[in-house]
Amino acid sequence: MSAPNAERPGLSYRSAGVDIDAADDAKTRIGRLVESTRTAGCIGEFGAFGGMFRAPTGGRPILVGSADGVGTKIKVAIDAGRHDTVGHCLVNHCVNDILAQGATPLFFLDYVAFGALVPAVVEAVVAGVAAGCRENQCALIGGETAEMPGLYTPPDYDLAGFIVGTVQEGETLGAARVRDGDVLLALASSGLHTNGYSLARRIVQERLQLAVDQPFPGEGGATVADVLLRVHRSYLAAVRPVLGRVHALAHITGGGLPGNLNRALPATLDALVDTRTWEIPNAFRVLEEAGQVARDEMYRAFNMGVGMVVVADPADASSVLASAEAAGVPAWALGHVAPGTGQVRFISQ
Amino acid sequence: MSAPNAERPGLSYRSAGVDIDAADDAKTRIGRLVESTRTAGCIGEFGAFGGMFRAPTGGRPILVGSADGVGTKIKVAIDAGRHDTVGHCLVNHCVNDILAQGATPLFFLDYVAFGALVPAVVEAVVAGVAAGCRENQCALIGGETAEMPGLYTPPDYDLAGFIVGTVQEGETLGAARVRDGDVLLALASSGLHTNGYSLARRIVQERLQLAVDQPFPGEGGATVADVLLRVHRSYLAAVRPVLGRVHALAHITGGGLPGNLNRALPATLDALVDTRTWEIPNAFRVLEEAGQVARDEMYRAFNMGVGMVVVADPADASSVLASAEAAGVPAWALGHVAPGTGQVRFISQ
């Protein structure tokens, strides 16, 4: 090995943009947050190679897994320097996805990747994840914090999450349970949730020409960041008490009502959505007008106020609506299921 | 709503950089790959909100989960336009992480995020993931493909993965099983695996001034891409037949031997690693010299040829070594465990 050269100093991991001390600092900060999500199924301690959780027993349990991110909502968080909500969105999003199969959460793992790792930001992001885990009685059993110089441009970072829940075999929800004459019940979204942000950000920046700290039109003084960072709602509390009465659930994410409600339909039935049954919330109307976005495109890109659709027997509609109300989630009769070809049809008269 | 304005045309999701058709195309391409990983535990079909897998039964099964990425190895894949190996690395990395608890794989989910989604690249990435899943008898039950304009600069993308495996309660491996006098057995790495890439890339680009398609020094004509993209080795086949004889496993990832082998030690024992027992592979020596990297730093940033360390009773050493050899993994006696304070100590005489 040749001697170090003064003009070409020896390289280190840190000189290449990776700060192991920062990673250790972040890990220390995360420990307390992870502990706050501990549930009865947890085994072992924080810091192992893999997180451990007791497998569900009794009956014929099925594990349901889902992976997701928060899309470019993360850019709003970064622009606003408000890092403690997107993790909560991520968990709630994943909870809703497995709830659509009838599953309730067991545990969660996260992946956060930075251009330059800032321990306080890692802590804020994981604080959001932990808040979501606590809300949904879901243990945060592990995760990865990566520093990837050259891939992410500081202060950018990305966040992905992975959930595992469980449902008994024979109790899975879905299209196979849906019947002609079933009702469609809408559960209100809390905002844009985690979809349509690339379009929303472009409209806000280019058409409305608003920065994240400026008031969003028609929102009573709430800023762009306030409106766009509203936490993706979890429907677990609203739906869990009546899961046995539900035929299918559609989580309204990318693709909107037409691209998600169809996933809850068999090939012989259509979903008829009556668009007169709710008022599209202000934020979507502002984006639609400012961006001159076609109405069809709005329904594909955004949830338009409907975060989850419950498909159930008409006799169970009032129970489902009451359960949602009890959980503080506005809910209403959105339409019904009729013979068709697996399509979502909008009706307005 | 005001009429569309010719000077300010109506915006669409596509105009904001999100191509739903490309996402649908990618999803179609992925379906066949997902099917290729199907195992006995899988339930339901590709395309549901969450992937389903039968929970392990019999005895007292524990689920072990792990999340990971491939670090800036992804940048080598992007630079080389060779997208079908990093997914394999990712799965093998995750498999090794849960193997360290004694767990074997059940299922996997991936997250791939692009600046601009290219269906053929998604397909290649997922082909790598599926190859890793098939190698490890692990079902790919779901995942997320995201298009995030403004966060990733095309052609950049990132890849994260999540694994769930299982181990019987009472059969988990780890520091608590390790005894004074235990042997340390090294299982050879196949290359850099997925750690140290930010440093390695900087050395290759700035000091060696080599592009990804140029020959890497001393590798018989293999290019930089060939050497740096070698697939992270899975140790499942090598270790599974002898898991009952293993006390602890250390997967040598970020932090190297000193930062990972310590995780397999109780507070009262040290690991004594004899550095004379193996020759550090050429790629690490080239990087060390070209980067004038201190030897200690090399051991922290890279695996230096040791991808996994098995801690076992001396009486079981030959069985473990034979199992590794049978799986085609070079293995050797690396050192031993002695009274101490939970540290990894290098000895060379």
XYZ file of C-alpha atoms in Angstrom:
698
model
C 0.000 0.000 0.000
C 1.457 3.390 -0.958
C 1.734 6.209 1.583
C -1.043 8.777 1.862
C -0.552 11.658 -0.535
C -1.033 15.203 0.763
C -2.603 16.377 -2.467
C -4.968 13.436 -2.566
C -5.991 12.921 1.028
C -7.248 9.559 2.166
C -10.972 9.125 1.695
C -13.378 8.108 4.390
C -17.007 7.091 4.457
C -17.822 10.542 5.825
C -15.935 12.287 3.011
C -18.108 10.308 0.594
C -21.220 11.785 2.201
C -22.147 9.069 4.674
C -22.142 10.053 8.329
C -22.261 6.962 10.565
C -22.363 9.154 13.696
C -25.508 10.867 12.403
C -27.019 7.451 11.735
C -26.211 6.344 15.291
C -27.681 9.575 16.682
C -30.853 9.028 14.654
C -31.102 5.451 15.904
C -30.899 6.612 19.513
C -33.640 9.175 18.943
C -35.894 6.573 17.333
C -35.688 4.038 20.163
C -38.107 5.830 22.492
C -40.621 6.310 19.679
C -40.497 2.652 18.762
C -41.117 1.686 22.386
C -44.246 3.888 22.428
C -45.868 1.613 19.824
C -45.238 -1.657 21.631
C -48.183 -4.058 21.654
C -48.823 -7.454 23.228
C -47.435 -9.330 20.222
C -43.974 -7.768 20.379
C -40.986 -9.925 21.280
C -37.397 -8.893 21.810
C -35.744 -5.545 21.832
C -35.138 -2.600 19.525
C -31.968 -2.934 17.451
C -32.019 -6.570 16.368
C -31.366 -7.507 12.725
C -35.085 -8.224 12.330
C -38.119 -7.221 14.421
C -40.076 -10.036 16.062
C -43.818 -10.413 16.564
C -45.868 -13.359 17.793
C -47.800 -14.967 14.908
C -51.591 -14.818 15.297
C -53.097 -18.058 16.513
C -56.583 -19.519 16.784
C -58.779 -20.409 13.837
C -57.146 -20.051 10.444
C -55.370 -16.711 10.451
C -54.212 -15.125 7.216
C -51.476 -12.498 7.086
C -52.151 -9.501 4.863
C -49.230 -7.314 3.812
C -49.071 -4.019 2.003
C -46.306 -1.609 0.968
C -46.748 2.045 0.202
C -45.281 5.509 0.127
C -46.805 8.956 0.458
C -46.039 10.108 -3.092
C -45.023 13.715 -3.586
C -46.879 14.758 -0.434
C -43.364 14.300 0.935
C -42.284 17.344 -1.100
C -44.869 19.491 0.683
C -43.503 18.304 4.021
C -39.959 19.079 2.911
C -40.889 22.498 1.497
C -42.749 23.353 4.703
C -40.093 21.881 6.998
C -42.906 20.009 8.744
C -41.782 16.410 8.956
C -43.957 14.882 11.671
C -47.193 14.206 9.760
C -46.254 12.246 6.616
C -45.327 9.190 8.663
C -48.798 9.238 10.208
C -50.297 9.471 6.694
C -48.203 6.507 5.601
C -49.348 4.252 8.427
C -52.999 5.214 7.992
C -52.740 4.600 4.245
C -51.326 1.109 4.825
C -53.914 0.381 7.548
C -56.716 1.260 5.111
C -55.220 -0.931 2.383
C -55.247 -4.081 4.480
C -58.596 -3.120 6.037
C -59.969 -3.454 2.496
C -59.285 -7.211 2.826
C -60.893 -7.214 6.266
C -57.538 -7.313 8.070
C -56.551 -5.434 11.213
C -52.958 -4.356 11.875
C -50.239 -6.335 13.631
C -46.990 -4.529 12.858
C -45.275 -1.944 10.671
C -41.782 -1.238 9.313
C -40.563 1.944 7.666
C -37.858 2.930 5.186
C -36.550 6.517 5.194
C -33.844 7.518 2.714
C -32.018 10.848 2.773
C -29.497 12.672 0.640
C -27.935 13.939 3.866
C -29.220 12.366 7.046
C -30.387 14.914 9.639
C -31.104 13.127 12.938
C -33.787 15.636 14.012
C -35.652 15.126 10.733
C -35.417 11.341 11.052
C -36.833 11.702 14.562
C -39.741 13.860 13.338
C -40.546 11.488 10.484
C -40.492 8.458 12.775
C -42.553 10.390 15.354
C -45.266 10.601 12.701
C -44.947 6.910 11.945
C -45.165 6.109 15.665
C -48.247 8.326 16.077
C -49.933 6.422 13.255
C -48.916 3.116 14.796
C -50.346 4.119 18.182
C -53.612 5.303 16.606
C -54.024 1.917 14.928
C -52.635 -0.320 17.702
C -49.888 -1.420 15.341
C -46.346 -2.118 16.573
C -43.414 -0.441 14.839
C -41.022 -3.399 14.884
C -38.267 -2.182 12.622
C -37.138 -0.089 9.732
C -34.240 1.278 7.776
C -32.738 4.754 7.721
C -30.486 5.227 4.708
C -28.160 8.017 3.665
C -27.817 8.072 -0.108
C -25.785 11.033 -1.345
C -26.234 11.638 -5.052
C -29.655 10.008 -5.243
C -31.590 12.423 -3.034
C -30.743 16.120 -3.134
C -30.707 17.531 0.414
C -33.029 18.338 2.084
C -35.068 15.798 0.091
C -35.886 12.386 1.466
C -38.327 9.612 0.729
C -40.430 7.471 3.013
C -41.960 4.057 2.427
C -43.774 1.728 4.773
C -44.857 -1.821 5.077
C -47.666 -3.238 7.176
C -48.723 -6.734 8.154
C -52.173 -7.407 9.543
C -54.380 -10.416 9.987
C -57.834 -11.672 9.106
C -59.451 -15.040 9.632
C -59.778 -17.219 6.560
C -63.427 -17.037 5.516
C -63.704 -13.463 6.777
C -61.782 -11.764 3.994
C -63.717 -8.993 2.305
C -63.898 -8.336 -1.392
C -65.711 -8.467 -4.694
C -66.827 -12.076 -4.216
C -69.162 -10.996 -1.383
C -70.794 -8.131 -3.264
C -74.445 -8.589 -4.331
C -76.878 -6.846 -6.656
C -78.701 -4.231 -4.591
C -75.888 -3.664 -2.091
C -75.493 -0.085 -0.907
C -72.403 2.035 -1.321
C -71.573 4.048 1.781
C -69.039 6.860 1.574
C -66.652 7.667 4.407
C -65.342 11.231 4.159
C -61.683 11.868 3.449
C -59.785 14.379 5.585
C -58.220 16.066 2.550
C -56.152 14.890 -0.395
C -54.849 11.966 1.673
C -51.763 10.834 -0.268
C -52.827 11.069 -3.901
C -52.710 13.644 -6.647
C -49.914 15.663 -5.088
C -47.831 16.078 -8.230
C -50.820 17.722 -9.893
C -51.881 19.643 -6.776
C -48.387 21.027 -6.202
C -48.103 22.132 -9.810
C -51.439 23.961 -9.635
C -50.584 25.621 -6.328
C -47.139 26.702 -7.487
C -47.788 27.643 -11.111
C -51.408 28.718 -11.213
C -52.179 29.942 -7.718
C -48.545 30.999 -7.280
C -48.680 30.279 -3.591
C -45.857 29.280 -1.276
C -46.478 26.660 1.381
C -46.832 29.245 4.154
C -49.446 31.355 2.359
C -53.196 30.998 2.968
C -54.972 28.449 0.787
C -58.075 30.037 -0.804
C -61.326 29.452 1.044
C -59.827 27.546 3.958
C -60.316 30.124 6.706
C -56.691 31.170 6.867
C -55.208 27.693 6.800
C -51.975 27.720 4.816
C -51.149 25.654 1.764
C -49.065 23.405 4.033
C -51.926 23.095 6.540
C -54.342 22.017 3.826
C -52.011 19.771 1.837
C -50.478 18.071 4.879
C -53.763 17.106 6.546
C -53.252 13.580 7.823
C -54.588 10.764 5.668
C -57.515 9.407 7.671
C -57.473 5.872 9.064
C -60.830 4.136 8.753
C -59.969 1.386 11.219
C -61.935 2.869 14.143
C -64.918 3.634 11.905
C -65.138 0.214 10.275
C -63.690 -2.285 12.756
C -66.861 -2.558 14.895
C -68.946 -3.500 11.843
C -66.442 -5.513 9.783
C -68.737 -8.546 9.996
C -71.466 -6.579 8.211
C -69.258 -5.354 5.370
C -69.097 -7.072 1.963
C -66.232 -5.080 0.480
C -64.211 -1.933 1.074
C -62.555 0.299 -1.496
C -59.735 2.529 -0.295
C -59.820 5.532 -2.641
C -56.171 6.120 -3.537
C -54.397 6.643 -6.895
C -56.986 6.287 -9.651
C -59.704 7.797 -7.469
C -63.254 6.455 -7.212
C -63.311 5.009 -10.773
C -59.923 3.301 -10.326
C -60.495 1.808 -6.887
C -64.184 1.138 -6.364
C -64.023 -1.160 -9.412
C -61.587 -3.361 -7.471
C -64.451 -4.140 -5.078
C -66.779 -5.303 -7.869
C -67.339 -8.695 -9.477
C -67.390 -8.755 -13.291
C -71.219 -8.905 -13.378
C -72.033 -5.841 -11.280
C -71.564 -2.095 -11.575
C -71.237 0.532 -8.840
C -73.584 3.476 -9.369
C -72.201 6.524 -7.588
C -74.639 9.402 -7.135
C -72.547 12.555 -7.287
C -75.414 14.631 -5.822
C -74.990 12.951 -2.455
C -72.074 15.064 -1.308
C -70.468 18.424 -1.846
C -66.948 18.218 -3.183
C -64.739 19.851 -0.518
C -63.314 23.312 -1.138
C -59.698 22.252 -1.651
C -60.575 20.058 -4.631
C -62.812 22.755 -6.152
C -60.052 25.342 -5.826
C -57.548 22.996 -7.491
C -60.007 22.101 -10.261
C -60.747 25.706 -11.137
C -57.216 27.052 -10.807
C -55.777 24.194 -12.841
C -58.657 24.074 -15.323
C -58.618 20.360 -14.731
C -61.335 18.313 -16.435
C -63.857 16.865 -13.979
C -63.096 13.289 -15.088
C -59.406 13.909 -14.492
C -60.174 15.306 -11.031
C -61.999 12.079 -10.143
C -59.007 10.018 -11.350
C -56.325 12.073 -9.596
C -58.072 12.873 -6.300
C -60.446 11.257 -3.802
C -62.777 14.281 -4.144
C -63.937 13.937 -0.540
C -64.512 10.175 -0.432
C -61.696 8.302 1.295
C -63.286 4.896 1.639
C -66.374 3.223 0.204
C -68.136 0.510 2.168
C -70.207 -2.009 0.209
C -72.867 -3.658 2.384
C -76.351 -5.093 2.475
C -78.962 -2.296 2.666
C -80.143 -3.748 5.979
C -76.722 -2.997 7.470
C -76.379 0.540 6.137
C -77.552 2.283 9.291
C -75.179 0.261 11.480
C -72.223 1.129 9.285
C -73.162 4.806 9.168
C -73.614 4.870 12.944
C -70.227 3.224 13.481
C -68.531 5.823 11.293
C -70.302 8.694 13.039
C -69.276 7.290 16.417
C -65.667 7.378 15.237
C -66.063 10.976 14.104
C -66.031 10.161 10.409
C -68.766 11.785 8.281
C -70.512 9.090 6.243
C -73.404 8.944 3.815
C -75.253 6.754 1.320
C -73.308 7.195 -1.918
C -75.158 4.897 -4.305
C -75.781 1.244 -4.972
C -74.704 -1.868 -6.827
C -76.594 -2.995 -9.920
C -76.150 -5.516 -12.739
C -73.340 -4.522 -15.091
C -69.792 -5.337 -16.134
C -67.580 -4.376 -13.190
C -67.595 -0.646 -13.945
C -67.981 2.427 -11.762
C -70.685 4.702 -13.199
C -71.401 8.229 -12.027
C -75.053 9.236 -11.935
C -76.319 12.749 -11.261
C -80.027 12.657 -11.981
C -66.121 27.222 -13.084
C -64.565 29.564 -15.639
C -63.983 28.439 -19.223
C -60.608 26.948 -20.163
C -58.121 29.577 -21.157
C -56.093 29.027 -24.324
C -53.001 30.614 -22.847
C -53.245 28.573 -19.695
C -54.355 25.139 -20.840
C -56.107 22.804 -18.453
C -53.740 20.677 -16.413
C -53.869 16.923 -16.172
C -52.149 14.352 -14.015
C -49.932 13.526 -16.991
C -48.962 17.170 -17.502
C -47.841 17.169 -13.871
C -45.459 14.301 -14.619
C -47.562 11.302 -13.569
C -48.382 8.787 -16.283
C -51.155 6.427 -15.159
C -50.906 4.481 -18.442
C -47.226 3.775 -17.769
C -48.163 2.616 -14.278
C -50.804 0.274 -15.715
C -48.309 -1.042 -18.266
C -45.774 -1.670 -15.515
C -48.375 -3.493 -13.445
C -49.196 -5.801 -16.352
C -45.513 -6.604 -16.855
C -45.066 -7.370 -13.158
C -47.934 -9.867 -12.895
C -46.109 -12.761 -14.525
C -43.029 -12.183 -12.370
C -45.095 -12.169 -9.201
C -46.724 -15.446 -10.206
C -43.271 -17.035 -10.621
C -42.630 -16.595 -6.902
C -45.849 -18.203 -5.700
C -45.441 -20.594 -2.763
C -47.817 -22.863 -0.835
C -48.750 -20.130 1.648
C -50.103 -17.700 -0.960
C -53.809 -16.901 -1.021
C -55.734 -14.788 -3.483
C -54.695 -13.066 -6.647
C -52.283 -10.390 -7.809
C -53.808 -6.904 -7.707
C -55.655 -6.850 -4.382
C -55.254 -3.922 -1.973
C -53.085 -6.158 0.229
C -51.286 -9.429 -0.461
C -52.417 -12.475 1.518
C -50.393 -15.304 2.990
C -51.387 -18.115 5.331
C -50.009 -17.542 8.848
C -47.548 -20.209 10.014
C -49.101 -22.751 12.350
C -47.841 -25.453 14.672
C -45.795 -24.841 17.788
C -45.313 -21.208 18.733
C -44.367 -19.399 15.537
C -42.834 -15.936 15.654
C -42.916 -13.577 12.690
C -39.684 -11.740 11.927
C -39.799 -8.648 9.736
C -37.083 -6.529 8.203
C -36.958 -3.511 5.902
C -34.032 -2.503 3.759
C -32.759 -0.802 0.647
C -29.680 -1.325 -1.497
C -28.049 2.025 -0.723
C -26.241 3.779 -3.532
C -25.587 0.472 -5.293
C -28.745 1.604 -7.064
C -26.709 4.413 -8.644
C -24.333 1.880 -10.186
C -27.311 0.021 -11.656
C -28.726 3.284 -13.023
C -25.372 4.420 -14.433
C -24.844 1.034 -16.076
C -28.449 0.722 -17.269
C -28.478 -2.747 -15.726
C -31.607 -2.918 -13.607
C -32.214 -6.633 -13.071
C -29.754 -7.417 -10.268
C -30.377 -4.876 -7.479
C -33.760 -6.431 -6.688
C -32.022 -9.777 -6.199
C -29.508 -8.077 -3.876
C -32.347 -6.529 -1.911
C -34.156 -9.815 -1.309
C -30.964 -11.621 -0.348
C -30.044 -8.801 2.047
C -33.427 -9.042 3.755
C -33.266 -12.853 3.854
C -29.892 -12.662 5.620
C -31.207 -10.123 8.133
C -34.032 -12.337 9.357
C -31.816 -15.432 9.111
C -29.723 -13.749 11.817
C -32.702 -14.310 14.162
C -33.006 -17.899 12.936
C -35.992 -17.098 10.707
C -36.687 -18.436 7.221
C -38.637 -16.410 4.632
C -42.383 -16.379 4.085
C -43.070 -13.378 1.877
C -41.694 -10.135 0.475
C -43.007 -6.759 -0.704
C -41.138 -4.109 -2.642
C -41.315 -0.343 -3.091
C -39.890 1.216 -6.270
C -40.057 4.985 -6.745
C -39.155 6.774 -9.975
C -38.821 10.326 -11.165
C -40.311 9.192 -14.468
C -41.715 5.695 -14.525
C -40.350 3.544 -17.360
C -42.314 0.273 -17.525
C -39.363 -1.725 -18.925
C -37.165 -0.583 -16.031
C -39.860 -1.437 -13.488
C -40.079 -4.869 -15.094
C -36.301 -5.377 -14.897
C -36.170 -4.249 -11.264
C -39.029 -6.544 -10.275
C -37.443 -9.378 -12.303
C -34.473 -9.098 -9.949
C -36.754 -9.078 -6.915
C -38.583 -12.135 -8.253
C -35.304 -13.967 -8.910
C -34.296 -13.341 -5.311
C -37.682 -14.507 -4.086
C -37.442 -17.727 -6.105
C -33.897 -18.403 -4.837
C -35.122 -18.108 -1.252
C -38.573 -19.717 -1.636
C -40.159 -16.439 -0.627
C -43.436 -15.237 -2.168
C -43.610 -11.742 -3.625
C -47.108 -10.855 -2.404
C -47.248 -7.155 -3.173
C -45.516 -3.877 -3.601
C -45.788 -0.302 -4.700
C -44.533 1.412 -7.838
C -44.536 5.187 -7.444
C -43.867 8.018 -9.870
C -42.570 11.051 -7.999
C -41.538 13.859 -10.327
C -39.380 16.439 -8.593
C -38.101 14.057 -5.936
C -36.142 11.679 -8.151
C -34.295 13.045 -11.184
C -34.830 10.710 -14.148
C -33.427 8.160 -14.764
C -32.928 7.822 -10.980
C -35.116 5.590 -8.866
C -34.975 4.023 -5.442
C -35.857 0.552 -4.277
C -36.802 -0.685 -0.821
C -38.002 -4.058 0.343
C -39.714 -5.691 3.255
C -39.552 -9.308 4.278
C -41.468 -11.431 6.748
C -40.179 -14.793 7.864
C -40.808 -17.145 10.715
C -38.989 -18.957 13.490
C -40.273 -21.069 16.352
C -40.229 -19.434 19.765
C -37.295 -20.960 21.635
C -35.322 -21.342 18.398
C -34.413 -17.693 17.882
C -30.696 -17.121 17.506
C -28.689 -14.367 19.100
C -26.270 -13.118 21.702
C -28.018 -14.915 24.573
C -26.922 -18.294 23.144
C -23.272 -17.359 22.669
C -20.720 -18.994 25.031
C -17.078 -18.477 25.933
C -15.031 -20.650 23.593
C -17.515 -20.587 20.715
C -15.964 -20.513 17.270
C -16.491 -17.775 14.688
C -16.980 -19.138 11.183
C -16.786 -16.790 8.221
C -18.973 -17.202 5.144
C -17.458 -15.460 2.128
C -19.193 -12.458 0.589
C -19.683 -12.330 -3.178
C -18.435 -8.735 -3.397
C -19.387 -5.461 -1.757
C -22.934 -6.755 -1.204
C -24.929 -3.568 -0.534
C -22.646 -1.514 1.685
C -19.994 1.121 1.223
C -21.164 2.171 -2.233
C -21.026 5.907 -1.651
C -17.359 5.561 -0.801
C -16.667 2.967 -3.497
C -18.311 5.045 -6.209
C -16.365 8.124 -5.200
C -13.072 6.235 -5.337
C -13.880 4.657 -8.706
C -14.995 7.948 -10.236
C -12.535 10.407 -8.707
C -9.420 8.382 -8.016
C -9.518 5.542 -10.526
C -11.425 7.756 -12.971
C -13.228 4.788 -14.393
C -16.658 4.671 -16.010
C -18.968 1.770 -15.256
C -18.178 0.027 -18.545
C -14.386 0.105 -18.130
C -12.392 -2.817 -16.711
C -11.994 -2.859 -12.929
C -8.305 -3.333 -12.027
C -7.259 -6.893 -11.328
C -10.625 -8.498 -12.066
C -9.729 -10.326 -15.281
C -11.513 -7.931 -17.580
C -14.693 -7.628 -15.534
C -16.017 -4.071 -15.753
C -16.677 -1.693 -12.890
C -20.382 -2.499 -13.275
C -19.690 -6.247 -13.279
C -17.710 -6.001 -10.053
C -19.889 -3.490 -8.231
C -23.199 -5.109 -9.206
C -22.311 -8.641 -8.090
C -25.383 -9.978 -6.360
C -25.444 -9.798 -2.559
C -25.177 -13.425 -1.502
C -28.006 -15.148 0.354
C -26.792 -17.416 3.141
C -30.073 -19.249 3.506
C -29.006 -22.364 1.595
C -25.659 -22.462 3.411
C -27.046 -22.091 6.923
C -30.580 -23.513 6.864
C -29.518 -27.191 7.146
C -27.521 -26.449 10.307
C -29.644 -23.726 11.957
C -30.156 -25.969 14.995
C -26.380 -25.985 15.564
C -25.928 -22.222 15.323
C -25.781 -19.942 18.381
C -25.816 -16.586 16.585
C -25.379 -15.107 13.137
C -24.034 -11.690 12.209
C -24.951 -10.320 8.793
C -22.049 -8.037 7.874
C -23.726 -4.911 6.492
C -23.228 -1.189 7.199
C -20.658 -0.872 9.994
C -18.751 -3.910 8.760
C -17.379 -6.650 11.009
C -16.856 -4.340 14.039
C -20.349 -2.843 13.731
C -22.293 -6.065 13.204
C -20.491 -8.949 14.865
C -20.846 -7.045 18.153
C -24.630 -7.377 17.799
C -24.190 -11.141 18.208
C -22.276 -10.799 21.504
C -23.428 -10.654 25.107
C -21.913 -7.869 27.243
C -19.474 -10.292 28.880
C -17.801 -11.749 25.804
C -15.602 -10.471 22.977
C -15.225 -11.751 19.428
C -11.597 -12.271 18.441
C -11.271 -12.089 14.667
C -8.012 -13.406 13.243
C -7.317 -11.316 10.159
C -4.698 -13.820 8.972
C -7.377 -16.395 8.212
C -8.401 -14.939 4.878
C -7.124 -12.840 2.044
C -9.043 -9.627 1.531
C -10.508 -9.857 -1.993
C -8.995 -7.790 -4.790
C -11.856 -5.310 -5.153
C -11.491 -4.112 -1.553
C -7.698 -3.869 -1.858
C -7.998 -1.815 -5.035
C -10.485 0.550 -3.390
C -8.337 0.846 -0.251
C -5.223 1.752 -2.159
C -6.805 4.045 -4.732
C -8.781 5.885 -2.055
C -5.959 5.869 0.505
C -8.607 4.690 2.930
C -7.432 3.808 6.424
C -7.667 0.085 7.169
C -10.014 0.674 10.130
C -12.282 2.716 7.903
C -12.269 -0.064 5.293
C -13.465 -2.540 7.920
C -16.281 -0.156 8.936
C -17.433 0.677 5.407
C -17.075 -2.718 3.718
C -17.539 -6.397 4.495
C -13.913 -7.040 3.345
C -14.811 -10.509 2.098
C -16.863 -11.742 5.062
C -20.611 -11.592 4.417
C -21.861 -13.568 7.387
C -20.312 -14.810 10.623
C -21.659 -17.943 12.270
C -21.114 -18.332 16.018
C -21.278 -21.971 17.103
C -19.936 -24.560 19.483
C -16.495 -25.818 18.329
C -17.968 -29.315 18.083
C -20.339 -28.089 15.373
C -17.782 -26.168 13.336
C -17.144 -28.902 10.792
C -20.877 -29.412 10.169
C -21.399 -25.709 9.561
C -18.385 -25.486 7.260
C -19.555 -28.561 5.341
C -23.050 -27.115 4.937
C -21.640 -23.886 3.540
C -19.331 -25.753 1.154
C -22.256 -27.872 -0.049
C -24.106 -24.661 -0.879
C -21.089 -23.348 -2.790
C -20.179 -20.747 -0.198
C -16.482 -20.602 0.817
C -16.235 -20.739 4.613
C -13.455 -20.830 7.175
C -12.636 -20.603 10.883
C -12.343 -16.866 11.549
C -11.660 -16.743 15.273
C -13.310 -17.401 18.586
C -15.276 -15.958 21.484
C -13.516 -15.097 24.743
C -14.289 -13.238 27.972
C -14.579 -9.504 27.401
C -17.010 -6.617 27.178
C -19.038 -7.182 24.003
C -16.358 -5.886 21.642
C -15.010 -7.128 18.327
C -11.208 -7.346 18.463
C -8.958 -7.946 15.469
C -5.941 -10.147 16.120
C -3.140 -10.743 13.658
C -0.484 -12.637 15.550
